[in-house]
Amino acid sequence: MSELVLTEREGAIAVVTLNRPDALNALSDALMEQLVSTLLELDRDEEVRCIVLAGNDKAFAAGADIAELARSSAIDLYYQRRIERWDAIRGLWTPLIAAVSGYCLGGGCELALACDLIVASESAKFGQPETGVGVLPGAGGTQRLTRAVGKALAMDVILSGRFLSADEALAAGLVARVVAEGEWLDEAKRVAQEIASKAPIATRLAKEAVDRAYEGPLQLGLEYERRLLYLAFASDDAKEGLTAFMEKRKPEFKGR
Ligand code: DAK
């Protein structure tokens, strides 16, 4: 099987790179299968504290593989249960950063939206051009993009197919940081190292709590956050973090 996804470990972080450069990293079935099994394996490894998901300079991913979609019937897609892979990404415990340069379109944009945050190059272009090929965003794009940027801009992007520049995406709240071309991967790794240095259990619970804000009503989210806070408080790392602050030293987190 060719390596459609490459993995590198750098201390407590892992960098997963989509590797179909000739097709602008179009998300074929085989690529998605390799991607999700790689992510799930890394997620089970307690030593991995943050994952960076990257493309290359020209493309994060230009969408689902159109040639493959053209050969599929609705019934094929339904029985292949491909959408379950996307749920698996959403369910990861380990924080996941999308490092985006160049095209980030269709399923590629949905993949970036399924990550916890996006670090983008000035060259990044975000779009949901699915209606141009007769379908619509089907891996969360109509929901996540709308929650990220609001109805007006989501309607514009999804209905007109226009691409958002990195600066527009930053202003709209779709991406967290924009950096100069050539800096995107290093910056994403820097953010990942920063995240990896924090208390692992508290980080995991904080990610889960933020997802609640994004996915459900406020009152339920507030109650959920409160319960997760008690859980974090019960960890050894909370005692260590609070004590280390009082003792004016760096905390040593153990993920316990
Ligand atoms: N699929 C397959 N191949 C693609 C591709 C794609 N999405 N995008 C690009 N390529 C291929 C091109 O065919 C070309 O291959 P060769 O001809 O060299 O063999 C190569 O990548 C380089 O592309 P271009 O020659 O087109 O490069 P340009 O710089 O001229 O143009 C472009 C770049 C990004 C503007 C253009 O490639 C483009 O418009 N690409 C398609 C963008 C698009 O429409 N994306 C949305 C696809 S629909 C689902 C979940 C999700 C989805 C569906 C189902 N389930 C869970 C069931 C999502 C659907 C979509 O994403």
PDB file of C-alpha atoms and ligand atoms in Angstrom:
ATOM      1  CA  MET A   1       0.000   0.000   0.000  1.00  0.00           C
ATOM      2  CA  SER A   2       1.508   3.386  -0.955  1.00  0.00           C
ATOM      3  CA  GLU A   3       2.022   5.853   1.832  1.00  0.00           C
ATOM      4  CA  LEU A   4      -0.786   8.334   1.428  1.00  0.00           C
ATOM      5  CA  VAL A   5      -0.129   9.629   4.907  1.00  0.00           C
ATOM      6  CA  LEU A   6       3.307  10.180   6.471  1.00  0.00           C
ATOM      7  CA  THR A   7       3.951  10.325  10.198  1.00  0.00           C
ATOM      8  CA  GLU A   8       6.849  11.872  12.096  1.00  0.00           C
ATOM      9  CA  ARG A   9       7.330  12.044  15.839  1.00  0.00           C
ATOM     10  CA  GLU A  10       9.059  15.026  17.428  1.00  0.00           C
ATOM     11  CA  GLY A  11       9.089  14.488  21.177  1.00  0.00           C
ATOM     12  CA  ALA A  12       5.559  14.821  22.514  1.00  0.00           C
ATOM     13  CA  ILE A  13       4.075  15.885  19.179  1.00  0.00           C
ATOM     14  CA  ALA A  14       3.340  13.979  15.985  1.00  0.00           C
ATOM     15  CA  VAL A  15       3.152  15.476  12.504  1.00  0.00           C
ATOM     16  CA  VAL A  16       0.862  13.673  10.084  1.00  0.00           C
ATOM     17  CA  THR A  17       1.260  14.747   6.456  1.00  0.00           C
ATOM     18  CA  LEU A  18      -1.229  14.086   3.665  1.00  0.00           C
ATOM     19  CA  ASN A  19       0.802  12.670   0.790  1.00  0.00           C
ATOM     20  CA  ARG A  20      -0.989  12.795  -2.565  1.00  0.00           C
ATOM     21  CA  PRO A  21       0.740  15.879  -3.957  1.00  0.00           C
ATOM     22  CA  ASP A  22      -0.069  15.038  -7.600  1.00  0.00           C
ATOM     23  CA  ALA A  23      -3.795  15.236  -6.847  1.00  0.00           C
ATOM     24  CA  LEU A  24      -3.553  18.224  -4.463  1.00  0.00           C
ATOM     25  CA  ASN A  25      -4.080  15.752  -1.604  1.00  0.00           C
ATOM     26  CA  ALA A  26      -7.591  14.863  -2.793  1.00  0.00           C
ATOM     27  CA  LEU A  27      -9.123  12.753  -0.029  1.00  0.00           C
ATOM     28  CA  SER A  28      -9.546   9.357  -1.654  1.00  0.00           C
ATOM     29  CA  ASP A  29     -11.124   6.511   0.246  1.00  0.00           C
ATOM     30  CA  ALA A  30      -7.696   4.891   0.732  1.00  0.00           C
ATOM     31  CA  LEU A  31      -6.191   8.144   1.994  1.00  0.00           C
ATOM     32  CA  MET A  32      -9.011   8.690   4.484  1.00  0.00           C
ATOM     33  CA  GLU A  33      -8.673   5.112   5.713  1.00  0.00           C
ATOM     34  CA  GLN A  34      -4.920   5.527   6.292  1.00  0.00           C
ATOM     35  CA  LEU A  35      -5.427   8.942   7.849  1.00  0.00           C
ATOM     36  CA  VAL A  36      -8.031   7.822  10.348  1.00  0.00           C
ATOM     37  CA  SER A  37      -6.177   4.645  11.357  1.00  0.00           C
ATOM     38  CA  THR A  38      -2.975   6.712  11.828  1.00  0.00           C
ATOM     39  CA  LEU A  39      -4.786   9.288  13.943  1.00  0.00           C
ATOM     40  CA  LEU A  40      -6.489   6.631  16.077  1.00  0.00           C
ATOM     41  CA  GLU A  41      -3.156   4.896  16.694  1.00  0.00           C
ATOM     42  CA  LEU A  42      -1.491   8.162  17.724  1.00  0.00           C
ATOM     43  CA  ASP A  43      -4.499   8.988  19.885  1.00  0.00           C
ATOM     44  CA  ARG A  44      -4.009   5.772  21.859  1.00  0.00           C
ATOM     45  CA  ASP A  45      -0.365   6.652  22.556  1.00  0.00           C
ATOM     46  CA  GLU A  46      -0.213   8.558  25.844  1.00  0.00           C
ATOM     47  CA  GLU A  47       3.197   9.978  24.927  1.00  0.00           C
ATOM     48  CA  VAL A  48       1.621  11.922  22.032  1.00  0.00           C
ATOM     49  CA  ARG A  49       0.209  15.133  23.468  1.00  0.00           C
ATOM     50  CA  CYS A  50      -0.664  17.009  20.284  1.00  0.00           C
ATOM     51  CA  ILE A  51      -0.959  16.150  16.584  1.00  0.00           C
ATOM     52  CA  VAL A  52      -0.315  18.453  13.636  1.00  0.00           C
ATOM     53  CA  LEU A  53      -2.164  17.524  10.442  1.00  0.00           C
ATOM     54  CA  ALA A  54      -0.444  19.070   7.424  1.00  0.00           C
ATOM     55  CA  GLY A  55      -0.590  19.188   3.655  1.00  0.00           C
ATOM     56  CA  ASN A  56       2.102  20.761   1.489  1.00  0.00           C
ATOM     57  CA  ASP A  57       2.815  24.323   0.286  1.00  0.00           C
ATOM     58  CA  LYS A  58       0.325  24.058  -2.606  1.00  0.00           C
ATOM     59  CA  ALA A  59      -2.547  22.269  -0.902  1.00  0.00           C
ATOM     60  CA  PHE A  60      -3.824  21.107   2.442  1.00  0.00           C
ATOM     61  CA  ALA A  61      -6.444  19.155   0.454  1.00  0.00           C
ATOM     62  CA  ALA A  62      -8.552  20.105  -2.574  1.00  0.00           C
ATOM     63  CA  GLY A  63     -11.550  18.067  -1.430  1.00  0.00           C
ATOM     64  CA  ALA A  64     -12.831  14.551  -1.770  1.00  0.00           C
ATOM     65  CA  ASP A  65     -11.444  12.650  -4.743  1.00  0.00           C
ATOM     66  CA  ILE A  66     -13.789  13.775  -7.525  1.00  0.00           C
ATOM     67  CA  ALA A  67     -12.891  10.861  -9.831  1.00  0.00           C
ATOM     68  CA  GLU A  68     -13.809   8.423  -7.093  1.00  0.00           C
ATOM     69  CA  LEU A  69     -17.025  10.282  -6.234  1.00  0.00           C
ATOM     70  CA  ALA A  70     -18.016  10.227  -9.899  1.00  0.00           C
ATOM     71  CA  ARG A  71     -17.803   6.412  -9.878  1.00  0.00           C
ATOM     72  CA  SER A  72     -19.864   6.026  -6.687  1.00  0.00           C
ATOM     73  CA  SER A  73     -23.601   5.756  -6.283  1.00  0.00           C
ATOM     74  CA  ALA A  74     -25.461   7.163  -3.279  1.00  0.00           C
ATOM     75  CA  ILE A  75     -26.032   3.603  -2.123  1.00  0.00           C
ATOM     76  CA  ASP A  76     -22.260   2.856  -2.347  1.00  0.00           C
ATOM     77  CA  LEU A  77     -21.506   5.860  -0.152  1.00  0.00           C
ATOM     78  CA  TYR A  78     -24.234   4.907   2.291  1.00  0.00           C
ATOM     79  CA  TYR A  79     -23.094   1.305   2.729  1.00  0.00           C
ATOM     80  CA  GLN A  80     -19.395   2.180   2.839  1.00  0.00           C
ATOM     81  CA  ARG A  81     -20.080   4.161   6.020  1.00  0.00           C
ATOM     82  CA  ARG A  82     -17.408   6.682   5.082  1.00  0.00           C
ATOM     83  CA  ILE A  83     -18.958   9.336   7.270  1.00  0.00           C
ATOM     84  CA  GLU A  84     -18.088   7.280  10.360  1.00  0.00           C
ATOM     85  CA  ARG A  85     -14.433   8.076   9.709  1.00  0.00           C
ATOM     86  CA  TRP A  86     -15.214  11.749  10.168  1.00  0.00           C
ATOM     87  CA  ASP A  87     -16.909  11.007  13.477  1.00  0.00           C
ATOM     88  CA  ALA A  88     -13.730   9.208  14.558  1.00  0.00           C
ATOM     89  CA  ILE A  89     -11.702  12.359  13.894  1.00  0.00           C
ATOM     90  CA  ARG A  90     -14.139  14.408  15.910  1.00  0.00           C
ATOM     91  CA  GLY A  91     -13.854  11.912  18.771  1.00  0.00           C
ATOM     92  CA  LEU A  92     -10.044  12.085  19.147  1.00  0.00           C
ATOM     93  CA  TRP A  93      -8.795  12.909  22.617  1.00  0.00           C
ATOM     94  CA  THR A  94      -5.491  14.363  21.438  1.00  0.00           C
ATOM     95  CA  PRO A  95      -5.591  18.001  20.319  1.00  0.00           C
ATOM     96  CA  LEU A  96      -5.349  18.194  16.538  1.00  0.00           C
ATOM     97  CA  ILE A  97      -4.000  21.240  14.697  1.00  0.00           C
ATOM     98  CA  ALA A  98      -4.587  21.706  10.968  1.00  0.00           C
ATOM     99  CA  ALA A  99      -1.526  23.305   9.352  1.00  0.00           C
ATOM    100  CA  VAL A 100      -2.889  24.805   6.129  1.00  0.00           C
ATOM    101  CA  SER A 101      -1.077  26.198   3.109  1.00  0.00           C
ATOM    102  CA  GLY A 102      -2.589  26.619  -0.363  1.00  0.00           C
ATOM    103  CA  TYR A 103      -5.915  25.027  -1.276  1.00  0.00           C
ATOM    104  CA  CYS A 104      -8.191  23.934   1.555  1.00  0.00           C
ATOM    105  CA  LEU A 105     -11.385  23.085  -0.286  1.00  0.00           C
ATOM    106  CA  GLY A 106     -14.509  20.965   0.004  1.00  0.00           C
ATOM    107  CA  GLY A 107     -13.787  17.887   2.108  1.00  0.00           C
ATOM    108  CA  GLY A 108     -10.331  19.411   2.758  1.00  0.00           C
ATOM    109  CA  CYS A 109     -11.921  22.439   4.387  1.00  0.00           C
ATOM    110  CA  GLU A 110     -14.248  20.131   6.318  1.00  0.00           C
ATOM    111  CA  LEU A 111     -11.227  18.175   7.510  1.00  0.00           C
ATOM    112  CA  ALA A 112      -9.537  21.372   8.715  1.00  0.00           C
ATOM    113  CA  LEU A 113     -12.806  22.393  10.409  1.00  0.00           C
ATOM    114  CA  ALA A 114     -12.928  19.021  12.183  1.00  0.00           C
ATOM    115  CA  CYS A 115      -9.517  19.775  13.729  1.00  0.00           C
ATOM    116  CA  ASP A 116      -9.343  21.743  16.980  1.00  0.00           C
ATOM    117  CA  LEU A 117      -7.666  24.776  15.471  1.00  0.00           C
ATOM    118  CA  ILE A 118      -6.211  25.948  12.201  1.00  0.00           C
ATOM    119  CA  VAL A 119      -2.821  27.579  11.651  1.00  0.00           C
ATOM    120  CA  ALA A 120      -2.663  28.978   8.124  1.00  0.00           C
ATOM    121  CA  SER A 121      -0.113  30.337   5.692  1.00  0.00           C
ATOM    122  CA  GLU A 122      -0.843  33.718   4.068  1.00  0.00           C
ATOM    123  CA  SER A 123      -1.308  31.705   0.848  1.00  0.00           C
ATOM    124  CA  ALA A 124      -4.144  29.558   2.196  1.00  0.00           C
ATOM    125  CA  LYS A 125      -7.459  29.528   0.327  1.00  0.00           C
ATOM    126  CA  PHE A 126     -10.555  28.161   2.020  1.00  0.00           C
ATOM    127  CA  GLY A 127     -13.672  27.150   0.128  1.00  0.00           C
ATOM    128  CA  GLN A 128     -16.632  24.812  -0.139  1.00  0.00           C
ATOM    129  CA  PRO A 129     -17.096  24.563  -3.914  1.00  0.00           C
ATOM    130  CA  GLU A 130     -19.142  21.335  -3.812  1.00  0.00           C
ATOM    131  CA  THR A 131     -22.236  22.817  -5.485  1.00  0.00           C
ATOM    132  CA  GLY A 132     -20.006  23.463  -8.500  1.00  0.00           C
ATOM    133  CA  VAL A 133     -19.729  19.700  -8.968  1.00  0.00           C
ATOM    134  CA  GLY A 134     -23.375  19.016  -8.143  1.00  0.00           C
ATOM    135  CA  VAL A 135     -23.151  18.004  -4.498  1.00  0.00           C
ATOM    136  CA  LEU A 136     -23.004  19.837  -1.187  1.00  0.00           C
ATOM    137  CA  PRO A 137     -20.675  19.813   1.810  1.00  0.00           C
ATOM    138  CA  GLY A 138     -21.485  16.487   3.469  1.00  0.00           C
ATOM    139  CA  ALA A 139     -18.803  16.012   6.112  1.00  0.00           C
ATOM    140  CA  GLY A 140     -19.931  18.788   8.429  1.00  0.00           C
ATOM    141  CA  GLY A 141     -19.206  21.844   6.275  1.00  0.00           C
ATOM    142  CA  THR A 142     -22.666  23.374   6.291  1.00  0.00           C
ATOM    143  CA  GLN A 143     -22.763  23.100  10.094  1.00  0.00           C
ATOM    144  CA  ARG A 144     -19.178  23.757  11.239  1.00  0.00           C
ATOM    145  CA  LEU A 145     -18.441  26.554   8.774  1.00  0.00           C
ATOM    146  CA  THR A 146     -21.693  28.282   9.706  1.00  0.00           C
ATOM    147  CA  ARG A 147     -20.898  28.039  13.416  1.00  0.00           C
ATOM    148  CA  ALA A 148     -17.352  29.279  12.813  1.00  0.00           C
ATOM    149  CA  VAL A 149     -18.061  32.261  10.559  1.00  0.00           C
ATOM    150  CA  GLY A 150     -21.807  32.953  10.843  1.00  0.00           C
ATOM    151  CA  LYS A 151     -24.647  32.536   8.385  1.00  0.00           C
ATOM    152  CA  ALA A 152     -23.908  35.389   5.964  1.00  0.00           C
ATOM    153  CA  LEU A 153     -20.360  34.393   5.131  1.00  0.00           C
ATOM    154  CA  ALA A 154     -21.100  30.646   5.219  1.00  0.00           C
ATOM    155  CA  MET A 155     -23.950  31.128   2.727  1.00  0.00           C
ATOM    156  CA  ASP A 156     -21.673  33.233   0.513  1.00  0.00           C
ATOM    157  CA  VAL A 157     -18.857  30.663   0.549  1.00  0.00           C
ATOM    158  CA  ILE A 158     -21.094  27.601   0.179  1.00  0.00           C
ATOM    159  CA  LEU A 159     -23.523  28.991  -2.404  1.00  0.00           C
ATOM    160  CA  SER A 160     -21.153  31.097  -4.544  1.00  0.00           C
ATOM    161  CA  GLY A 161     -18.154  28.778  -4.227  1.00  0.00           C
ATOM    162  CA  ARG A 162     -15.796  31.707  -3.666  1.00  0.00           C
ATOM    163  CA  PHE A 163     -12.557  31.115  -1.809  1.00  0.00           C
ATOM    164  CA  LEU A 164     -11.671  32.980   1.386  1.00  0.00           C
ATOM    165  CA  SER A 165      -8.140  34.298   1.722  1.00  0.00           C
ATOM    166  CA  ALA A 166      -6.210  33.527   4.895  1.00  0.00           C
ATOM    167  CA  ASP A 167      -6.761  37.058   6.181  1.00  0.00           C
ATOM    168  CA  GLU A 168     -10.514  36.858   5.545  1.00  0.00           C
ATOM    169  CA  ALA A 169     -10.592  33.484   7.288  1.00  0.00           C
ATOM    170  CA  LEU A 170      -8.723  34.950  10.255  1.00  0.00           C
ATOM    171  CA  ALA A 171     -11.059  37.939  10.491  1.00  0.00           C
ATOM    172  CA  ALA A 172     -14.092  35.617  10.288  1.00  0.00           C
ATOM    173  CA  GLY A 173     -12.861  33.318  13.076  1.00  0.00           C
ATOM    174  CA  LEU A 174     -12.235  30.290  10.881  1.00  0.00           C
ATOM    175  CA  VAL A 175      -8.501  30.169  11.583  1.00  0.00           C
ATOM    176  CA  ALA A 176      -6.570  30.893  14.772  1.00  0.00           C
ATOM    177  CA  ARG A 177      -3.278  32.210  13.361  1.00  0.00           C
ATOM    178  CA  VAL A 178      -1.965  33.334   9.975  1.00  0.00           C
ATOM    179  CA  VAL A 179       1.779  33.381   9.322  1.00  0.00           C
ATOM    180  CA  ALA A 180       4.062  34.206   6.391  1.00  0.00           C
ATOM    181  CA  GLU A 181       4.458  31.662   3.576  1.00  0.00           C
ATOM    182  CA  GLY A 182       7.168  29.198   4.549  1.00  0.00           C
ATOM    183  CA  GLU A 183       6.355  29.557   8.245  1.00  0.00           C
ATOM    184  CA  TRP A 184       3.084  27.649   8.476  1.00  0.00           C
ATOM    185  CA  LEU A 185       4.435  24.247   9.473  1.00  0.00           C
ATOM    186  CA  ASP A 186       6.992  25.564  11.962  1.00  0.00           C
ATOM    187  CA  GLU A 187       4.354  27.760  13.564  1.00  0.00           C
ATOM    188  CA  ALA A 188       1.896  24.842  13.810  1.00  0.00           C
ATOM    189  CA  LYS A 189       4.629  22.741  15.443  1.00  0.00           C
ATOM    190  CA  ARG A 190       5.413  25.566  17.871  1.00  0.00           C
ATOM    191  CA  VAL A 191       1.751  25.761  18.891  1.00  0.00           C
ATOM    192  CA  ALA A 192       1.667  21.961  19.219  1.00  0.00           C
ATOM    193  CA  GLN A 193       4.742  21.958  21.501  1.00  0.00           C
ATOM    194  CA  GLU A 194       3.116  24.659  23.605  1.00  0.00           C
ATOM    195  CA  ILE A 195      -0.081  22.605  23.945  1.00  0.00           C
ATOM    196  CA  ALA A 196       1.958  19.456  24.652  1.00  0.00           C
ATOM    197  CA  SER A 197       3.719  21.176  27.560  1.00  0.00           C
ATOM    198  CA  LYS A 198       0.459  21.667  29.467  1.00  0.00           C
ATOM    199  CA  ALA A 199      -1.274  19.238  31.840  1.00  0.00           C
ATOM    200  CA  PRO A 200      -2.596  16.447  29.572  1.00  0.00           C
ATOM    201  CA  ILE A 201      -5.804  15.612  31.423  1.00  0.00           C
ATOM    202  CA  ALA A 202      -6.801  19.259  31.858  1.00  0.00           C
ATOM    203  CA  THR A 203      -6.014  19.862  28.162  1.00  0.00           C
ATOM    204  CA  ARG A 204      -8.159  16.948  27.065  1.00  0.00           C
ATOM    205  CA  LEU A 205     -11.063  18.066  29.265  1.00  0.00           C
ATOM    206  CA  ALA A 206     -10.751  21.692  28.132  1.00  0.00           C
ATOM    207  CA  LYS A 207     -10.915  20.570  24.486  1.00  0.00           C
ATOM    208  CA  GLU A 208     -14.030  18.542  25.250  1.00  0.00           C
ATOM    209  CA  ALA A 209     -15.625  21.502  27.049  1.00  0.00           C
ATOM    210  CA  VAL A 210     -14.935  23.903  24.151  1.00  0.00           C
ATOM    211  CA  ASP A 211     -16.456  21.369  21.749  1.00  0.00           C
ATOM    212  CA  ARG A 212     -19.620  21.462  23.840  1.00  0.00           C
ATOM    213  CA  ALA A 213     -19.836  25.233  23.389  1.00  0.00           C
ATOM    214  CA  TYR A 214     -19.567  24.710  19.686  1.00  0.00           C
ATOM    215  CA  GLU A 215     -21.983  21.812  19.452  1.00  0.00           C
ATOM    216  CA  GLY A 216     -24.808  22.418  21.918  1.00  0.00           C
ATOM    217  CA  PRO A 217     -26.890  24.925  23.891  1.00  0.00           C
ATOM    218  CA  LEU A 218     -25.190  27.250  26.436  1.00  0.00           C
ATOM    219  CA  GLN A 219     -26.788  25.960  29.641  1.00  0.00           C
ATOM    220  CA  LEU A 220     -25.840  22.344  28.918  1.00  0.00           C
ATOM    221  CA  GLY A 221     -22.331  23.463  28.011  1.00  0.00           C
ATOM    222  CA  LEU A 222     -21.931  25.342  31.289  1.00  0.00           C
ATOM    223  CA  GLU A 223     -23.058  22.320  33.314  1.00  0.00           C
ATOM    224  CA  TYR A 224     -20.728  20.072  31.354  1.00  0.00           C
ATOM    225  CA  GLU A 225     -17.797  22.425  31.871  1.00  0.00           C
ATOM    226  CA  ARG A 226     -18.400  22.426  35.640  1.00  0.00           C
ATOM    227  CA  ARG A 227     -18.305  18.620  35.807  1.00  0.00           C
ATOM    228  CA  LEU A 228     -15.121  18.470  33.751  1.00  0.00           C
ATOM    229  CA  LEU A 229     -13.545  21.046  36.069  1.00  0.00           C
ATOM    230  CA  TYR A 230     -14.162  18.799  39.119  1.00  0.00           C
ATOM    231  CA  LEU A 231     -12.672  15.907  37.171  1.00  0.00           C
ATOM    232  CA  ALA A 232      -9.540  17.934  36.306  1.00  0.00           C
ATOM    233  CA  PHE A 233      -9.270  18.995  39.951  1.00  0.00           C
ATOM    234  CA  ALA A 234      -9.118  15.357  40.996  1.00  0.00           C
ATOM    235  CA  SER A 235      -5.969  14.744  38.903  1.00  0.00           C
ATOM    236  CA  ASP A 236      -2.432  14.617  40.344  1.00  0.00           C
ATOM    237  CA  ASP A 237      -1.463  17.098  37.645  1.00  0.00           C
ATOM    238  CA  ALA A 238      -3.802  19.729  39.100  1.00  0.00           C
ATOM    239  CA  LYS A 239      -2.124  19.379  42.511  1.00  0.00           C
ATOM    240  CA  GLU A 240       1.279  19.522  40.820  1.00  0.00           C
ATOM    241  CA  GLY A 241       0.380  22.554  38.665  1.00  0.00           C
ATOM    242  CA  LEU A 242      -1.074  24.559  41.545  1.00  0.00           C
ATOM    243  CA  THR A 243       1.746  23.619  43.952  1.00  0.00           C
ATOM    244  CA  ALA A 244       4.434  24.363  41.364  1.00  0.00           C
ATOM    245  CA  PHE A 245       2.991  27.840  40.889  1.00  0.00           C
ATOM    246  CA  MET A 246       3.094  28.489  44.639  1.00  0.00           C
ATOM    247  CA  GLU A 247       6.662  27.159  44.816  1.00  0.00           C
ATOM    248  CA  LYS A 248       7.681  29.298  41.827  1.00  0.00           C
ATOM    249  CA  ARG A 249       8.920  26.313  39.795  1.00  0.00           C
ATOM    250  CA  LYS A 250       8.002  24.660  36.498  1.00  0.00           C
ATOM    251  CA  PRO A 251       5.326  21.945  36.885  1.00  0.00           C
ATOM    252  CA  GLU A 252       6.121  18.348  35.975  1.00  0.00           C
ATOM    253  CA  PHE A 253       2.963  16.878  34.508  1.00  0.00           C
ATOM    254  CA  LYS A 254       2.538  13.107  34.379  1.00  0.00           C
ATOM    255  CA  GLY A 255      -0.859  12.755  32.737  1.00  0.00           C
ATOM    256  CA  ARG A 256      -2.302  11.311  35.942  1.00  0.00           C
TER     257      ARG A 256
HETATM  258  N1  DAK B   1     -10.224  15.267  -6.732  1.00  0.00           N
HETATM  259  C1  DAK B   1      -9.433  14.589  -7.577  1.00  0.00           C
HETATM  260  N2  DAK B   1      -8.388  15.174  -8.218  1.00  0.00           N
HETATM  261  C2  DAK B   1      -8.162  16.470  -7.989  1.00  0.00           C
HETATM  262  C3  DAK B   1      -8.962  17.238  -7.110  1.00  0.00           C
HETATM  263  C4  DAK B   1     -10.049  16.568  -6.456  1.00  0.00           C
HETATM  264  N3  DAK B   1     -10.834  17.174  -5.548  1.00  0.00           N
HETATM  265  N4  DAK B   1      -8.486  18.502  -7.091  1.00  0.00           N
HETATM  266  C5  DAK B   1      -7.419  18.519  -7.918  1.00  0.00           C
HETATM  267  N5  DAK B   1      -7.211  17.302  -8.458  1.00  0.00           N
HETATM  268  C6  DAK B   1      -6.174  16.901  -9.409  1.00  0.00           C
HETATM  269  C7  DAK B   1      -6.449  17.452 -10.807  1.00  0.00           C
HETATM  270  O1  DAK B   1      -7.328  16.614 -11.490  1.00  0.00           O
HETATM  271  C8  DAK B   1      -5.053  17.439 -11.388  1.00  0.00           C
HETATM  272  O2  DAK B   1      -4.722  16.129 -11.764  1.00  0.00           O
HETATM  273  P1  DAK B   1      -4.006  15.830 -13.196  1.00  0.00           P
HETATM  274  O3  DAK B   1      -4.928  16.401 -14.201  1.00  0.00           O
HETATM  275  O4  DAK B   1      -2.688  16.576 -13.095  1.00  0.00           O
HETATM  276  O5  DAK B   1      -3.859  14.349 -13.225  1.00  0.00           O
HETATM  277  C9  DAK B   1      -4.186  17.812 -10.193  1.00  0.00           C
HETATM  278  O6  DAK B   1      -4.942  17.504  -9.031  1.00  0.00           O
HETATM  279  C10 DAK B   1      -3.835  19.285 -10.144  1.00  0.00           C
HETATM  280  O7  DAK B   1      -5.052  20.026 -10.216  1.00  0.00           O
HETATM  281  P2  DAK B   1      -5.294  21.189 -11.288  1.00  0.00           P
HETATM  282  O8  DAK B   1      -4.534  20.936 -12.547  1.00  0.00           O
HETATM  283  O9  DAK B   1      -6.758  21.374 -11.381  1.00  0.00           O
HETATM  284  O10 DAK B   1      -4.603  22.414 -10.525  1.00  0.00           O
HETATM  285  P3  DAK B   1      -4.946  23.969 -10.639  1.00  0.00           P
HETATM  286  O11 DAK B   1      -3.871  24.645  -9.860  1.00  0.00           O
HETATM  287  O12 DAK B   1      -5.188  24.357 -12.055  1.00  0.00           O
HETATM  288  O13 DAK B   1      -6.354  24.133  -9.879  1.00  0.00           O
HETATM  289  C11 DAK B   1      -7.947  23.803  -8.069  1.00  0.00           C
HETATM  290  C12 DAK B   1      -6.462  23.936  -8.510  1.00  0.00           C
HETATM  291  C13 DAK B   1      -7.937  23.443  -6.570  1.00  0.00           C
HETATM  292  C14 DAK B   1      -8.655  25.154  -8.236  1.00  0.00           C
HETATM  293  C15 DAK B   1      -8.651  22.730  -8.908  1.00  0.00           C
HETATM  294  O14 DAK B   1      -7.842  21.534  -8.889  1.00  0.00           O
HETATM  295  C16 DAK B   1     -10.010  22.376  -8.410  1.00  0.00           C
HETATM  296  O15 DAK B   1     -10.952  23.120  -8.618  1.00  0.00           O
HETATM  297  N6  DAK B   1     -10.123  21.208  -7.750  1.00  0.00           N
HETATM  298  C17 DAK B   1     -11.425  20.689  -7.276  1.00  0.00           C
HETATM  299  C18 DAK B   1     -11.941  21.455  -6.064  1.00  0.00           C
HETATM  300  C19 DAK B   1     -13.281  20.969  -5.630  1.00  0.00           C
HETATM  301  O16 DAK B   1     -14.289  21.087  -6.335  1.00  0.00           O
HETATM  302  N7  DAK B   1     -13.371  20.372  -4.434  1.00  0.00           N
HETATM  303  C20 DAK B   1     -14.603  19.842  -3.876  1.00  0.00           C
HETATM  304  C21 DAK B   1     -14.758  18.382  -4.265  1.00  0.00           C
HETATM  305  S1  DAK B   1     -16.282  17.663  -3.692  1.00  0.00           S
HETATM  306  C22 DAK B   1     -18.293  12.583   1.782  1.00  0.00           C
HETATM  307  C23 DAK B   1     -17.529  13.504   2.479  1.00  0.00           C
HETATM  308  C24 DAK B   1     -17.031  14.630   1.853  1.00  0.00           C
HETATM  309  C25 DAK B   1     -17.291  14.846   0.506  1.00  0.00           C
HETATM  310  C26 DAK B   1     -18.040  13.905  -0.191  1.00  0.00           C
HETATM  311  C27 DAK B   1     -18.534  12.776   0.444  1.00  0.00           C
HETATM  312  N8  DAK B   1     -18.804  11.410   2.461  1.00  0.00           N
HETATM  313  C28 DAK B   1     -18.499  11.197   3.848  1.00  0.00           C
HETATM  314  C29 DAK B   1     -19.558  10.445   1.767  1.00  0.00           C
HETATM  315  C30 DAK B   1     -16.716  16.028  -0.115  1.00  0.00           C
HETATM  316  C31 DAK B   1     -16.920  16.360  -1.410  1.00  0.00           C
HETATM  317  C32 DAK B   1     -15.959  17.278  -2.058  1.00  0.00           C
HETATM  318  O17 DAK B   1     -14.974  17.717  -1.498  1.00  0.00           O
END
